[in-house]
Amino acid sequence: MANSKYEYVKSFEQPDILLPNTWIVVRIDGRGFHKLSDYYAFKKPNDRRALDLMNAAAVEVMNDLPDLCIAYGISDEYSFVFHPSCELFERRNSKLVTTVVSSFTAHYIHQWNSYFSSTPLQPRYLPSFDGRAVIYPNTQILRDYMSWRQVDCHINNLYNTTFWTMVLQGGMNNTDAEQELKGTVSADKNEILFKRFGINYNNELEIYKKGSVVYRQYELQDPNPVQTSVDDDDGSGASSVVPGSKPSRSQQDKLRKLRRKARVVVDHVDIIKDEFWDRRPWILS
Ligand code: ATP
Ligand code: ATP
Ligand code: MG
Ligand code: MG
Ligand code: MG
Ligand code: MG
Ligand code: MG
């Protein structure tokens, strides 16, 4: 197998190793989901089944890849976060992105029927996803990235909720509703919803307003927010990794084992304020 005269072609491959010691975010996004959601008759503005299916696939990706710390999803997109110490695939960009995308897509398609039993997938209209990796040099910028996605979720959901209420309940056509919403700010949309339709936007479901956060849950014995709550139950010292320093190979293996054992949960909460992170210090440590 080795050393054939053809092997020189290997040298055409370009290295694509991501900068060490940085956060890696792989963001995937459904291809042409505007059309796909029409084809399979997603409810507007939010089809709960579609969001639950996205979340179920994301949970399985977290189970497949213990190197992931957290994921955040809205609409047809999901951001998967690898820790700066991650050495999976030697941090090769294309390996990481394609593995996340294909693992996600496989689970999404595999579980489709559990969420859309009345509209089975048609071979000529199969869901697929694109993906990219972006590195962020420190935790503050990673937090800002997560905040950016959650703010986007809020802005889009307020717009979509108002738009579709004007169309579906107010009987307006799409163009008129779009025209009226042009140039409005959040307060205007809240007022349209409340004054015209008696809808208090605050009472909309959290999953629509906040998106979905997926992370590993550990039992908190001591609610001390400064200490990591990864229980060192096997006496391995795995939880005593000094933050910021590169854990040794065996420490990494122990951490991976702990991560693999942990339950992956889905939450719909604020990730912009400090509270979420302060209460779960293990996520970013
Ligand atoms: P692209 O291939 O460029 O990503 P796209 O059609 O997927 O194109 P997006 O900007 O990703 O465009 O938007 C995704 C669209 O999918 C939304 O605008 C919405 O119409 C639809 N969609 C996604 N999730 C849901 C959902 N849970 N309920 C209803 N519609 C959804
Ligand atoms: P990696 O994740 O690094 O790619 P891998 O286990 O997939 O690891 P490969 O070098 O890609 O390793 O090799 C694929 C392996 O899958 C083969 O060595 C063989 O054992 C198995 N395999 C693939 N296709 C077939 C096949 N058609 N019949 C039998 N075995 C197969
Ligand atoms: Mg896209
Ligand atoms: Mg899309
Ligand atoms: Mg999208
Ligand atoms: Mg192979
Ligand atoms: Mg292989």
XYZ file of C-alpha atoms and ligand atoms in Angstrom:
352
model
C 0.000 0.000 0.000
C 2.697 2.472 1.004
C 5.207 4.120 -1.334
C 3.607 3.658 -4.713
C 4.743 5.991 -7.478
C 1.406 7.765 -7.150
C 1.895 8.742 -3.558
C 3.370 12.131 -4.407
C -0.197 13.394 -5.016
C -0.632 13.443 -1.240
C 1.634 16.516 -1.157
C -1.104 18.501 -2.919
C -3.237 18.390 0.223
C -3.170 21.702 2.059
C -2.746 21.814 5.828
C -5.784 23.293 7.582
C -4.940 23.019 11.263
C -6.827 25.540 13.387
C -4.803 27.833 15.635
C -3.978 26.075 18.935
C -5.480 27.079 22.252
C -8.484 28.887 20.761
C -12.204 28.168 20.956
C -13.486 26.439 17.828
C -17.102 27.025 16.827
C -18.568 24.881 14.082
C -21.794 26.470 12.874
C -24.039 24.435 10.659
C -27.070 25.729 8.770
C -29.844 24.001 6.840
C -29.558 24.338 3.089
C -32.608 25.935 1.510
C -34.770 25.440 4.587
C -37.061 28.237 3.529
C -38.229 26.008 0.663
C -37.872 22.787 2.615
C -40.041 24.143 5.426
C -42.733 25.031 2.872
C -42.482 21.611 1.242
C -43.006 19.748 4.516
C -45.524 22.331 5.760
C -43.669 23.631 8.834
C -46.009 25.765 10.945
C -45.257 29.499 10.835
C -43.587 31.293 12.445
C -42.280 28.420 14.618
C -42.773 24.742 14.011
C -42.119 23.135 17.374
C -41.502 19.698 15.824
C -38.735 21.096 13.624
C -37.005 22.722 16.604
C -37.323 19.566 18.710
C -35.811 17.551 15.855
C -32.886 20.005 15.542
C -32.340 19.687 19.307
C -32.535 15.884 19.256
C -29.894 15.758 16.518
C -27.685 18.220 18.445
C -27.899 16.068 21.594
C -26.695 13.060 19.591
C -23.799 15.070 18.148
C -22.807 15.993 21.727
C -22.975 12.283 22.605
C -20.890 11.365 19.543
C -18.221 14.004 20.245
C -17.255 14.332 23.924
C -14.843 17.138 23.006
C -17.823 19.474 22.587
C -18.556 21.770 25.572
C -21.829 23.355 24.533
C -24.082 23.948 21.540
C -26.648 26.607 20.735
C -29.416 26.358 18.172
C -31.992 28.613 16.510
C -34.134 28.079 13.418
C -32.184 25.788 11.033
C -28.750 26.497 12.524
C -26.624 25.084 15.333
C -23.300 26.253 16.771
C -21.072 23.563 18.305
C -18.259 24.699 20.578
C -14.961 22.830 21.007
C -12.735 23.669 23.974
C -9.333 25.384 23.359
C -7.627 22.202 24.603
C -9.416 20.085 21.978
C -7.024 17.928 19.931
C -9.634 15.984 17.977
C -8.351 15.273 14.427
C -5.284 17.350 15.376
C -7.671 20.341 15.057
C -7.936 19.912 11.314
C -10.615 22.282 10.044
C -12.157 20.121 7.334
C -12.181 16.992 9.511
C -13.975 18.790 12.351
C -16.536 20.542 10.159
C -17.400 17.559 7.989
C -17.700 15.242 10.991
C -20.083 17.605 12.801
C -22.146 18.253 9.667
C -22.497 14.621 8.649
C -23.137 13.389 12.178
C -25.828 16.044 12.635
C -27.413 15.335 9.247
C -27.420 11.569 9.862
C -29.243 11.971 13.181
C -31.627 14.600 11.778
C -32.706 12.279 8.988
C -32.723 9.216 11.220
C -35.130 10.873 13.671
C -37.286 12.728 11.153
C -40.167 10.239 11.362
C -40.424 10.578 15.140
C -41.212 14.282 14.727
C -42.888 14.406 11.300
C -44.766 11.109 11.161
C -47.435 12.525 8.843
C -44.933 13.904 6.300
C -42.230 11.310 5.585
C -39.052 12.479 3.843
C -39.155 12.392 0.065
C -35.957 11.337 -1.748
C -36.137 14.388 -3.994
C -36.299 16.711 -0.977
C -33.781 15.552 1.607
C -32.455 17.891 4.324
C -28.768 18.772 4.161
C -26.563 21.195 6.051
C -23.528 23.345 5.348
C -20.917 24.138 7.967
C -17.924 26.301 8.802
C -15.422 26.575 11.610
C -14.463 29.876 13.192
C -11.900 30.272 15.959
C -12.229 32.737 18.821
C -9.126 33.712 20.758
C -10.598 34.091 24.249
C -13.592 33.287 26.402
C -14.986 36.825 26.312
C -15.155 36.750 22.529
C -16.690 33.276 22.592
C -19.332 34.600 25.017
C -19.944 37.534 22.654
C -20.381 35.067 19.788
C -23.010 33.139 21.784
C -24.711 36.416 22.739
C -24.736 37.470 19.085
C -26.625 34.311 18.095
C -29.118 34.698 20.953
C -29.778 38.348 20.121
C -30.356 37.238 16.527
C -32.841 34.669 17.782
C -34.758 37.347 19.670
C -34.777 39.867 16.808
C -35.861 37.288 14.216
C -38.486 35.748 16.472
C -40.078 39.080 17.356
C -40.198 40.007 13.670
C -41.521 36.608 12.553
C -44.104 36.428 15.337
C -45.435 39.885 14.453
C -45.339 39.262 10.704
C -47.159 35.922 10.868
C -49.723 37.215 13.373
C -50.534 40.092 10.999
C -50.891 37.606 8.129
C -52.562 34.642 9.828
C -54.746 36.450 12.372
C -54.954 39.905 10.816
C -55.691 38.620 7.308
C -53.054 40.896 5.737
C -51.162 39.759 2.669
C -47.418 39.141 2.990
C -46.398 42.270 1.088
C -48.546 44.624 3.167
C -47.366 43.110 6.428
C -43.735 43.364 5.303
C -44.290 46.960 4.216
C -45.813 47.968 7.544
C -42.990 46.357 9.518
C -40.280 48.121 7.530
C -38.327 50.462 9.800
C -40.134 49.455 13.000
C -38.241 48.922 16.254
C -38.916 46.264 18.910
C -41.307 48.500 20.850
C -43.433 49.023 17.712
C -43.726 45.295 17.119
C -44.605 44.620 20.755
C -47.304 47.267 20.465
C -48.757 45.854 17.235
C -48.950 42.417 18.868
C -50.503 43.720 22.079
C -52.856 46.479 20.873
C -54.089 44.756 17.725
C -54.049 41.102 18.709
C -53.943 41.074 22.522
C -50.685 39.138 22.440
C -48.074 39.795 25.120
C -44.776 38.833 23.476
C -43.294 38.030 26.896
C -45.719 35.129 27.161
C -44.416 33.410 24.029
C -42.597 30.108 24.659
C -38.991 30.370 25.863
C -37.807 27.966 23.166
C -38.939 30.501 20.543
C -37.609 33.592 22.320
C -34.321 32.215 23.632
C -33.368 29.369 21.300
C -31.891 26.118 22.634
C -28.759 25.544 24.692
C -27.355 22.021 24.837
C -24.751 21.115 27.446
C -23.584 18.423 29.842
C -25.327 18.390 33.187
C -23.505 17.290 36.320
C -25.039 16.815 39.737
C -24.140 19.832 41.785
C -23.156 18.731 45.264
C -21.717 22.041 46.353
C -23.329 25.072 44.753
C -20.094 27.036 45.083
C -19.969 28.907 41.773
C -16.192 29.309 41.733
C -15.375 25.637 41.909
C -15.741 23.251 39.016
C -18.503 20.776 39.728
C -17.163 17.936 37.632
C -17.129 15.266 40.322
C -13.802 13.575 40.643
C -15.545 10.376 41.613
C -12.799 8.036 40.456
C -10.102 9.893 42.349
C -8.355 10.592 39.074
C -7.662 14.227 39.703
C -9.332 14.963 36.381
C -11.218 17.935 37.827
C -8.076 19.565 39.145
C -6.881 20.688 35.734
C -5.651 24.248 36.088
C -7.819 26.455 33.843
C -5.803 27.923 30.993
C -3.040 25.330 31.231
C -2.975 22.498 28.755
C -4.170 19.290 30.419
C -1.923 16.240 30.060
C -2.915 13.372 27.791
C -4.194 11.279 30.694
C -6.063 14.230 32.201
C -7.689 14.782 28.815
C -8.702 11.133 28.610
C -10.227 11.296 32.109
C -12.104 14.488 31.260
C -13.392 12.906 28.067
C -14.595 9.895 30.074
C -16.416 12.166 32.536
C -17.977 14.078 29.661
C -19.094 10.884 27.995
C -20.871 9.795 31.183
C -22.651 13.100 31.767
C -26.259 13.600 30.773
C -26.756 16.016 27.875
C -29.618 18.442 28.483
C -31.529 21.008 26.408
C -32.410 24.357 27.981
C -34.078 27.536 26.771
C -32.470 30.222 28.885
C -30.560 33.489 28.734
C -26.915 32.920 27.847
C -26.045 36.607 27.496
C -25.973 37.424 31.221
C -23.324 35.895 33.504
C -25.731 33.820 35.561
C -25.980 30.846 33.195
C -22.188 30.510 33.019
C -21.538 31.241 36.715
C -23.879 28.454 37.758
C -22.287 25.949 35.376
C -18.572 26.689 35.636
C -17.585 23.336 34.104
C -18.908 24.302 30.665
C -16.115 26.713 29.832
C -13.417 25.413 32.180
P -29.621 28.957 3.087
O -29.457 27.689 2.321
O -28.881 30.105 2.511
O -29.330 28.800 4.556
P -32.381 29.019 3.918
O -33.631 28.979 3.089
O -32.095 27.829 4.763
O -31.185 29.339 2.924
P -32.073 30.606 6.330
O -31.656 32.027 6.430
O -31.126 29.602 6.884
O -32.424 30.338 4.798
O -33.461 30.519 7.042
C -34.037 29.304 7.408
C -35.525 29.333 7.102
O -36.092 28.054 7.391
C -36.309 30.311 7.956
O -36.362 31.562 7.379
C -37.680 29.662 8.018
O -38.422 30.024 6.860
C -37.385 28.177 7.915
N -37.422 27.489 9.223
C -36.355 26.965 9.888
N -36.737 26.425 11.058
C -38.067 26.604 11.155
C -39.052 26.273 12.148
N -38.727 25.628 13.282
N -40.341 26.622 11.917
C -40.685 27.262 10.793
N -39.814 27.614 9.819
C -38.514 27.291 9.987
P -10.999 6.953 10.414
O -12.143 7.463 11.221
O -9.682 7.466 10.843
O -11.232 7.096 8.918
P -11.559 4.147 9.903
O -11.779 3.029 10.850
O -12.732 4.632 9.102
O -10.927 5.376 10.730
P -10.139 3.909 7.395
O -8.666 4.033 7.124
O -11.009 4.957 6.788
O -10.342 3.750 8.948
O -10.535 2.491 6.874
C -11.860 2.076 6.697
C -12.028 0.662 7.214
O -13.407 0.316 7.108
C -11.271 -0.387 6.442
O -10.006 -0.600 6.958
C -12.155 -1.604 6.619
O -11.850 -2.251 7.845
C -13.534 -1.037 6.753
N -14.297 -1.082 5.493
C -14.646 -0.047 4.719
N -15.348 -0.419 3.660
C -15.449 -1.764 3.752
C -16.049 -2.763 2.932
N -16.706 -2.449 1.824
N -15.965 -4.041 3.339
C -15.328 -4.369 4.472
N -14.733 -3.470 5.295
C -14.786 -2.193 4.929
Mg -26.556 28.810 4.779
Mg -30.500 27.766 6.101
Mg -30.472 29.675 8.963
Mg -10.955 5.359 4.631
Mg -12.596 6.130 7.623
